Coordinates of C-alpha atoms in Angstrom, one line a residue:
X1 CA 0.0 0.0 0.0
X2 CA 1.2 3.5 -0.9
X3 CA 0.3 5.3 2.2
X4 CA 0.8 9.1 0.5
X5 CA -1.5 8.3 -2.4
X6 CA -4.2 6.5 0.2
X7 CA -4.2 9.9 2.4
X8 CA -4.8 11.5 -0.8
X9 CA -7.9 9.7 -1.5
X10 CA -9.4 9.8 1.2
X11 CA -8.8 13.9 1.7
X12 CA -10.3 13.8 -2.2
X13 CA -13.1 11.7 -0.7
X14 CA -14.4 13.8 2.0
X15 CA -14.3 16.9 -0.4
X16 CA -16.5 14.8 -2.4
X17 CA -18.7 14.2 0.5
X18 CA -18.4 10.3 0.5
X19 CA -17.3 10.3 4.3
X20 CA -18.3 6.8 4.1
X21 CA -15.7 5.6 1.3
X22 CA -13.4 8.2 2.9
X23 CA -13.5 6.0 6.3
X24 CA -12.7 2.5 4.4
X25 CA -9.7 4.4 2.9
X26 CA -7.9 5.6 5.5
X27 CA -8.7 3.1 8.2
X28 CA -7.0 0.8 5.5
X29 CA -3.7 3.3 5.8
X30 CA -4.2 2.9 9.9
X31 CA -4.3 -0.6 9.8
X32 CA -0.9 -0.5 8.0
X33 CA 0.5 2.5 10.3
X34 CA -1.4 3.0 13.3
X35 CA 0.7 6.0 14.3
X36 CA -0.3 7.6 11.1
X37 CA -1.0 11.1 12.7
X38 CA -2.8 12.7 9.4
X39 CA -4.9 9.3 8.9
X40 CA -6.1 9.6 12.1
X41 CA -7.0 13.3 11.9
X42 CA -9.0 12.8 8.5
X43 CA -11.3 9.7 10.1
X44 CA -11.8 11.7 13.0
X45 CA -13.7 14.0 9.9
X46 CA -14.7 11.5 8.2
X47 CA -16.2 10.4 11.1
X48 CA -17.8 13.2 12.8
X49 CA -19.3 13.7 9.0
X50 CA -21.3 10.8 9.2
X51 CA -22.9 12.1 13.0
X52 CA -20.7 9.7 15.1
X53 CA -19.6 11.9 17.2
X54 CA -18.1 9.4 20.1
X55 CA -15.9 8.1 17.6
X56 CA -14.9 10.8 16.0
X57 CA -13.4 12.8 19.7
X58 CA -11.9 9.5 20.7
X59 CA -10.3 9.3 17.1
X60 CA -9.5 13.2 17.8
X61 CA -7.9 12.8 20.9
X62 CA -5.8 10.2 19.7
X63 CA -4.5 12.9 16.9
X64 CA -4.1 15.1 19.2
X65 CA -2.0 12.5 21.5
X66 CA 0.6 11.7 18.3
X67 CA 0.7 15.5 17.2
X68 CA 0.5 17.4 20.5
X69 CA 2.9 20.1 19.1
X70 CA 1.2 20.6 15.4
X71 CA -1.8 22.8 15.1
X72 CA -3.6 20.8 12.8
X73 CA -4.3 17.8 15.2
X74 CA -5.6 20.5 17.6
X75 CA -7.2 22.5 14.5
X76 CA -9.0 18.9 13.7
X77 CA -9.7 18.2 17.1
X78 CA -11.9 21.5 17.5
X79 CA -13.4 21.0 13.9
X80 CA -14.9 17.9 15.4
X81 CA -16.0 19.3 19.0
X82 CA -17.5 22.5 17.2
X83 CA -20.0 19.6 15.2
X84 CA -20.3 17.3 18.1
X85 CA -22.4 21.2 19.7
X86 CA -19.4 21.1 22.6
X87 CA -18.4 24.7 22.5
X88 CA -15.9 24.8 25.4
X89 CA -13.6 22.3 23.8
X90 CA -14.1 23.8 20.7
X91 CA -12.6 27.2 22.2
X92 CA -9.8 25.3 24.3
X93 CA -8.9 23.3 21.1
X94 CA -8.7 26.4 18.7
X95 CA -6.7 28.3 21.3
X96 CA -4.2 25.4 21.7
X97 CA -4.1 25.2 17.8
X98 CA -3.1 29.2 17.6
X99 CA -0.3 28.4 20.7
X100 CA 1.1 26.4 18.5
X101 CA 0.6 28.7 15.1
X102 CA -1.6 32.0 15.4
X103 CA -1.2 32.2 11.5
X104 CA -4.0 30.0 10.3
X105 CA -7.2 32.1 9.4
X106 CA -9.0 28.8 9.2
X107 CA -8.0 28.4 13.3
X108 CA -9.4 31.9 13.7
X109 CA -12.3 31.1 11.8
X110 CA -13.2 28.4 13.7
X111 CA -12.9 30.2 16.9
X112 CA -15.0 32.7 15.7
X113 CA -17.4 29.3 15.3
X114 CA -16.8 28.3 18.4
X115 CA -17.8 31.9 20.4
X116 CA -20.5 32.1 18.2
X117 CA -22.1 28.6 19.8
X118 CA -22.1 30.4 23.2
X119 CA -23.8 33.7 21.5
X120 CA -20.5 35.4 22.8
X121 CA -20.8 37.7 19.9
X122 CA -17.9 40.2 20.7
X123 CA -15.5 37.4 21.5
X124 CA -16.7 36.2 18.5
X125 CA -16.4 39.4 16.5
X126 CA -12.5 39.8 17.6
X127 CA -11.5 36.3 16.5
X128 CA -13.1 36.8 12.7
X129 CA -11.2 40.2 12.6
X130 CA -8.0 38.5 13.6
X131 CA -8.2 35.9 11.0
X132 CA -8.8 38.8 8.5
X133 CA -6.1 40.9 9.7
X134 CA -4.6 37.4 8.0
X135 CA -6.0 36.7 5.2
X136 CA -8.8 39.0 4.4
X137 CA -10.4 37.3 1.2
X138 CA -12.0 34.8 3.3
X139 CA -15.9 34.9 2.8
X140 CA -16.7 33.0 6.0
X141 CA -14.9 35.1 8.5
X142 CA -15.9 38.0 6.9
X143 CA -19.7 36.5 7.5
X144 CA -19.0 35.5 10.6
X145 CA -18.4 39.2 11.7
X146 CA -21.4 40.5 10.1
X147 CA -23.1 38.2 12.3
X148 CA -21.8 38.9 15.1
X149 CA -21.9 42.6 14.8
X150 CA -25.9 41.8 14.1
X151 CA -26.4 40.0 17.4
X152 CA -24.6 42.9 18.8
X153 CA -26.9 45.0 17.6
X154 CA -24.5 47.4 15.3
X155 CA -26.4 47.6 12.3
X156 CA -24.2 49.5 9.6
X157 CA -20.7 47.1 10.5
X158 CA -23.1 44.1 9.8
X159 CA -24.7 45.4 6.8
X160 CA -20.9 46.4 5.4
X161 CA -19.5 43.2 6.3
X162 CA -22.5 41.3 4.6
X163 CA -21.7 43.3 1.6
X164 CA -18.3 42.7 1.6
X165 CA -18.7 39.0 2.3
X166 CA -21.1 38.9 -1.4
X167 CA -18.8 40.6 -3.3
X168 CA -16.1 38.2 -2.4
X169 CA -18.5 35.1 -3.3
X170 CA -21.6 35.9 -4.6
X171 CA -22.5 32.0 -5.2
X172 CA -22.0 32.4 -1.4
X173 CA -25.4 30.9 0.8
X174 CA -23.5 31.8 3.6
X175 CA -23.0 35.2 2.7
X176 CA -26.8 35.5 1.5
X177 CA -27.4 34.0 5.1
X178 CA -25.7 36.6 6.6
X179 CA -26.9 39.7 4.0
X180 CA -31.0 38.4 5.2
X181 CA -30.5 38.2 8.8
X182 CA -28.6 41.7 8.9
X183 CA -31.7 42.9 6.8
X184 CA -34.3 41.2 8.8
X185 CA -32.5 42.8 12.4
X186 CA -32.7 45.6 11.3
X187 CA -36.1 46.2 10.3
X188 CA -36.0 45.3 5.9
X189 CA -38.0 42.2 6.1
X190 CA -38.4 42.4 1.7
X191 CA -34.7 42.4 1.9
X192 CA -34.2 39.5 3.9
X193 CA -36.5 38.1 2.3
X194 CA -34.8 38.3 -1.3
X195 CA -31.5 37.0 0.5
X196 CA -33.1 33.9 2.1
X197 CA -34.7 33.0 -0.8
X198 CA -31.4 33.1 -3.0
X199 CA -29.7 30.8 0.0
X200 CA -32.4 28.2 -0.6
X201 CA -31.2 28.2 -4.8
X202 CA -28.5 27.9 -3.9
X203 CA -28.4 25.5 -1.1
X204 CA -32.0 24.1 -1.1
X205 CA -31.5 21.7 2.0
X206 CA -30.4 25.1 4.1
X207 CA -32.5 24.6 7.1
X208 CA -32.2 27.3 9.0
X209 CA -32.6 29.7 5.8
X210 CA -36.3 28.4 5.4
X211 CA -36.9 29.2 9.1
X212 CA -35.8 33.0 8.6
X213 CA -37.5 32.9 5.3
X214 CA -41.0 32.5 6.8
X215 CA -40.2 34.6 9.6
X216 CA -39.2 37.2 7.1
X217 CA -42.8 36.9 5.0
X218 CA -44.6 36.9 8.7
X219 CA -42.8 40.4 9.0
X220 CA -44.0 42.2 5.9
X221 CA -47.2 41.9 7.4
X222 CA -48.0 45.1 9.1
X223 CA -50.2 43.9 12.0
X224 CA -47.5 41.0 12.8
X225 CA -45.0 44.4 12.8
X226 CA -46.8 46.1 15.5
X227 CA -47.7 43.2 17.4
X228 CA -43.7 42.5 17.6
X229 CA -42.6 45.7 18.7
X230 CA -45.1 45.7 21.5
X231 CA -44.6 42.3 22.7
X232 CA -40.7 43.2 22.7
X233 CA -41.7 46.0 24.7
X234 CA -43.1 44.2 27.4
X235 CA -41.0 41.1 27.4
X236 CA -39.8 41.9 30.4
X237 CA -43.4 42.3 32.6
X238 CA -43.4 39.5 34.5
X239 CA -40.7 40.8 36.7
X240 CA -43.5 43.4 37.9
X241 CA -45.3 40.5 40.0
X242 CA -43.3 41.4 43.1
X243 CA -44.8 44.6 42.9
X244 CA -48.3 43.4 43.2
X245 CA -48.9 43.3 46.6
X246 CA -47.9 47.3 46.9
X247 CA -49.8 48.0 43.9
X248 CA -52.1 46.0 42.0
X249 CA -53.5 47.4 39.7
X250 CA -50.3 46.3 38.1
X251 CA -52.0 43.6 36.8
X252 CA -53.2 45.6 34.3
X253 CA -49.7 45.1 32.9
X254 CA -50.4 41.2 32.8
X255 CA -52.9 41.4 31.1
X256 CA -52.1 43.5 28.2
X257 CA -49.2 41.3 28.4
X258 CA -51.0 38.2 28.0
X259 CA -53.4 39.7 25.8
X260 CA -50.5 41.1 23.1
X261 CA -49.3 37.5 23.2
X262 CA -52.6 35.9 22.2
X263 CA -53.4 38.9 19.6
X264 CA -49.7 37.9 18.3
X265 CA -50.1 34.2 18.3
X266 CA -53.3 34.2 16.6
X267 CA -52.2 36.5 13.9
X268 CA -49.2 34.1 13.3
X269 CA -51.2 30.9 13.0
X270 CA -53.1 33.5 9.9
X271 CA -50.2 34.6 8.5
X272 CA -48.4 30.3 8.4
X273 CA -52.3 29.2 7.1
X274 CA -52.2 32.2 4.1
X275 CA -48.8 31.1 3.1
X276 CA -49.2 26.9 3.9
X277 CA -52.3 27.8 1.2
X278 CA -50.6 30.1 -1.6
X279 CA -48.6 28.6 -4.3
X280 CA -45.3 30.3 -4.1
X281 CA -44.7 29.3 -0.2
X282 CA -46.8 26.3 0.2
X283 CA -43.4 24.2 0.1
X284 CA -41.7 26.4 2.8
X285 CA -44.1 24.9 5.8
X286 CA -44.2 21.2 7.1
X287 CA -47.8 19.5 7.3
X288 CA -47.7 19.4 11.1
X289 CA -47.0 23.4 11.1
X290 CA -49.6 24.2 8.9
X291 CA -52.1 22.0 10.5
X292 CA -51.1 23.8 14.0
X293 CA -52.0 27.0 12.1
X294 CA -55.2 25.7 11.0
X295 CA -56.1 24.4 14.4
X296 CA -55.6 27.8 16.1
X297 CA -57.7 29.5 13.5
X298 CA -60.3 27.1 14.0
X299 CA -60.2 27.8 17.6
X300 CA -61.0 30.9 17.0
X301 CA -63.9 30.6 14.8
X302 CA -65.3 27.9 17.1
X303 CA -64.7 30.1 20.3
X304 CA -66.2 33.0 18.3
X305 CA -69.4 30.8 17.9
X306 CA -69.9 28.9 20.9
X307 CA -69.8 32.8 22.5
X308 CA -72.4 34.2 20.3
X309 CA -74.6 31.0 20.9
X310 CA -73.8 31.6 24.5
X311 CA -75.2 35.1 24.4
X312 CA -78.4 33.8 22.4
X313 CA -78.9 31.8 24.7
X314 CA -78.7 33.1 27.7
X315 CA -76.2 30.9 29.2
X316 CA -73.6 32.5 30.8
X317 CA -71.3 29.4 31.4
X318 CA -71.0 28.6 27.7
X319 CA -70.5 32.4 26.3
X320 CA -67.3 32.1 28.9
X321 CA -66.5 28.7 27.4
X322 CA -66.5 30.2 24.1
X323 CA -64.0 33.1 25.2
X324 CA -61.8 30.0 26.9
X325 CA -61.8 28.0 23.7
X326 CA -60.6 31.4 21.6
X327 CA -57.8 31.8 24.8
X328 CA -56.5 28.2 23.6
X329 CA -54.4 29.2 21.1
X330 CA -52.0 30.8 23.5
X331 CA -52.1 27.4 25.0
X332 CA -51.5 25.3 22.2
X333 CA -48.8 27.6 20.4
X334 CA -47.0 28.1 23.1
X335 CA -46.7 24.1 23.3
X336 CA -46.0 24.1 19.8
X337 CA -43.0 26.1 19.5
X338 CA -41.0 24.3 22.9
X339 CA -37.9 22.9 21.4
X340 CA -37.7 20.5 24.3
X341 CA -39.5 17.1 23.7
X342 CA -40.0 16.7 27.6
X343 CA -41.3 20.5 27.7
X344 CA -43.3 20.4 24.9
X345 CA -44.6 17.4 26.1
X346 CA -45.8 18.4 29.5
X347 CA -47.4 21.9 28.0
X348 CA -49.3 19.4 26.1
X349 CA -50.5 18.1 29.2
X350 CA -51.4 21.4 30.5
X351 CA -53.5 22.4 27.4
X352 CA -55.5 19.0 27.3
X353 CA -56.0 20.3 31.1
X354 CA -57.2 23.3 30.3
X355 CA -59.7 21.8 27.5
X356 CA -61.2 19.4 30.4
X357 CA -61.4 22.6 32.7
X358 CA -63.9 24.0 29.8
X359 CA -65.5 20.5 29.2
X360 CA -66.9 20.6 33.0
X361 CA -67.6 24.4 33.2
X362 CA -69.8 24.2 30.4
X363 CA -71.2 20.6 31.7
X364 CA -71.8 22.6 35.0
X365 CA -72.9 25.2 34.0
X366 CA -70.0 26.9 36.0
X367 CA -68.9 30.5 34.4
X368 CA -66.3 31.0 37.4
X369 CA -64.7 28.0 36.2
X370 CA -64.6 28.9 32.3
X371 CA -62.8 32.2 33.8
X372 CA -60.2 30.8 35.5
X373 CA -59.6 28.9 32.5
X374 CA -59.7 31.9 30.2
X375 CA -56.8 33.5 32.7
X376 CA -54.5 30.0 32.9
X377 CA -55.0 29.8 29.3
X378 CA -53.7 33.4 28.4
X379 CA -51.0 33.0 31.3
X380 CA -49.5 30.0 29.4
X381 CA -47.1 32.3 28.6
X382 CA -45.1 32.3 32.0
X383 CA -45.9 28.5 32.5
X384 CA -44.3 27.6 29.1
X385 CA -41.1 29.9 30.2
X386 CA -40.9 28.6 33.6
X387 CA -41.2 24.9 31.9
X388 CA -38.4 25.4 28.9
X389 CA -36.3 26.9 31.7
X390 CA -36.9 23.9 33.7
X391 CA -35.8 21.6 30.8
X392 CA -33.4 23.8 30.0
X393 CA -31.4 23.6 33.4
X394 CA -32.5 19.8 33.7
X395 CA -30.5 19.1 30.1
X396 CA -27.6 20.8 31.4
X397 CA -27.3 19.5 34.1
X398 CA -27.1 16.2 32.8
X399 CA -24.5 17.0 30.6

């Protein structure tokens, strides 16, 4: 076996994307020469490619362990921890590769990668300006640092450094990334909307592009505008429950609070059912997202109903019921969009709860209790952040 020429095959391989073949190749070359520092570096790659991350850091560390004064191994090393989501090492793996050699802008770069997993955007921001004080045709970094100086809120830097990063590459989705989100921060949603639309033609599986591109159509909608800035405005209300007992009329505040959330959620589940329904962004939304939005709306209409039929009638408990079912849609949105399975689970509890809690008010002719459900229901807001938090802390914890 030529060992040179087997390396080179399997570095050709995993530019190819074949991670796969890549791995039969160069384990080949380590059964041969076990101490085969580079082989061992490009499995760990080819490894951590195909989403086995345990055997890719052990095959890391092993690098790493033969080449403990080359900042490749270490440069390798991070490469793998920034894809295996463990920021820390990534950091402490990048900063070992720059002892070694601070004159790798790829090093830099993925430093910058690695800040940018802890949202520690000025950290972040200084380590893609010190790879470009480097080399500064690099279309990444120069990305990199318009998104950070986005999350920092400096709009004109970011929208600079996106424009610099698309005149570098314009076939660029990263640089299109970058160009949208600038755009969207800073209040150009048709903007944003043109760049995320050109990442997905050029990258069409670009996940997190698709995201931002529906969040950028929800945005050109005036009414979802407003809604935004006031909800942003009071994000922070709930802090204003220890002044209750001195003066409550603050709860006022909770409920235009609560109410802004519902006005905001409802308006989102219109917005996701217009644009699941037209042609041009019918393939943007999964079935299960478009069927939430439909639900909602439909809780809505149905509340809207069983309330007049309530006021026809007479009958106080089910004109409240009606008002409840309308209040789900905090309930179930909120549910909805928990990225914990565990959290999203138990606020799926809690709203099949709160739809028994209106089954027996209206069954016993209770309005009190159709209230109280109307209030848990629009204060789902601070039981769904006290439950992602929970999950949250619980998940790190455990790691």
């Amino acid at each position: 076996m030529n060992v040179g020429e087997s390396i080179n095959r399997g570095k050709t391989l995993l530019q190819l994307r074949r991670p796969a073949d890549a791995e039969r190749e160069l384990r080949g070359v380590l059964a041969v020469e076990p101490q085969q520092g580079m082989a061992q570096c490009l499995l760990a790659l080819a490894l951590i490619q195909q989403g086995r991350a345990g055997e890719a850091v052990a095959v890391a560390q092993e690098a790493v362990r033969l080449a403990p004064d080359h900042w490749y191994s270490h440069y390798v090393a991070g490469q793998v921890y920034y894809r295996a989501n463990l920021a820390d090492h990534a950091i402490a793996a990048a900063q070992a590769s720059l002892a070694a050699d601070p004159g790798q802008a790829a090093v830099w770069e993925l430093l910058a990668r690695g800040h940018m997993l802890k949202g520690q955007w000025r950290q972040m921001a200084d380590a893609a300006r010190r790879g470009l004080a480097i080399d500064p045709e690099v279309p990444d970094l120069v990305s990199l640092l318009s998104l950070a100086h986005t999350k920092l809120g400096e709009a004109e830097p970011a929208r600079a450094a996106a424009a610099h990063a698309l005149r570098l590459d314009p076939e660029s989705a990263t640089a299109h990334l970058v160009s949208g989100r600038a755009a969207l921060a800073f209040g150009d949603p048709k903007a944003a909307v043109d760049s995320f639309r050109e990442v997905l033609r050029l990258d069409p599986g670009f996940g997190s592009a698709r995201d931002l591109l529906v969040t950028a159509l929800k945005q050109r909608n005036p009414l979802q505008q407003t809604l935004s800035k006031l909800r942003r405005r009071y994000r922070g209300g709930w802090r204003l429950v220890f002044l209750l007992p001195v003066a409550p009329p603050l709860i006022a505040v909770f409920v235009l609070v609560a109410l802004l959330h519902w006005a905001a959620w409802v308006s989102e589940s219109v917005t996701v059912l217009r644009l699941a329904r037209a042609k041009a962004t019918r393939l943007l939304f999964e079935g299960a997202e478009a069927r939430v939005a439909l639900a909602c709306c439909a809780l809505v209409a149905g509340g809207t109903a069983v309330l007049g039929l309530g006021i026809a009638l007479g009958l106080e408990a089910v004109g409240t019921a009606g008002v409840a079912v309308m209040a789900l849609v905090t309930a179930v949105q909120e549910a909805t969009h928990t990225g914990s399975p565990r959290g999203r689970k138990t606020l799926y509890g809690w709203t099949g709860l709160l739809v028994a809690t209106i089954a027996v008010a209206v069954i016993a002719g209770a309005p009190v209790v159709a209230l109280v459900s109307v209030y848990a229901e629009l204060g789902t807001i601070w039981v769904a952040a006290g439950v992602r938090r929970f999950f949250l802390d619980h998940s790190a914890a455990e790691g």
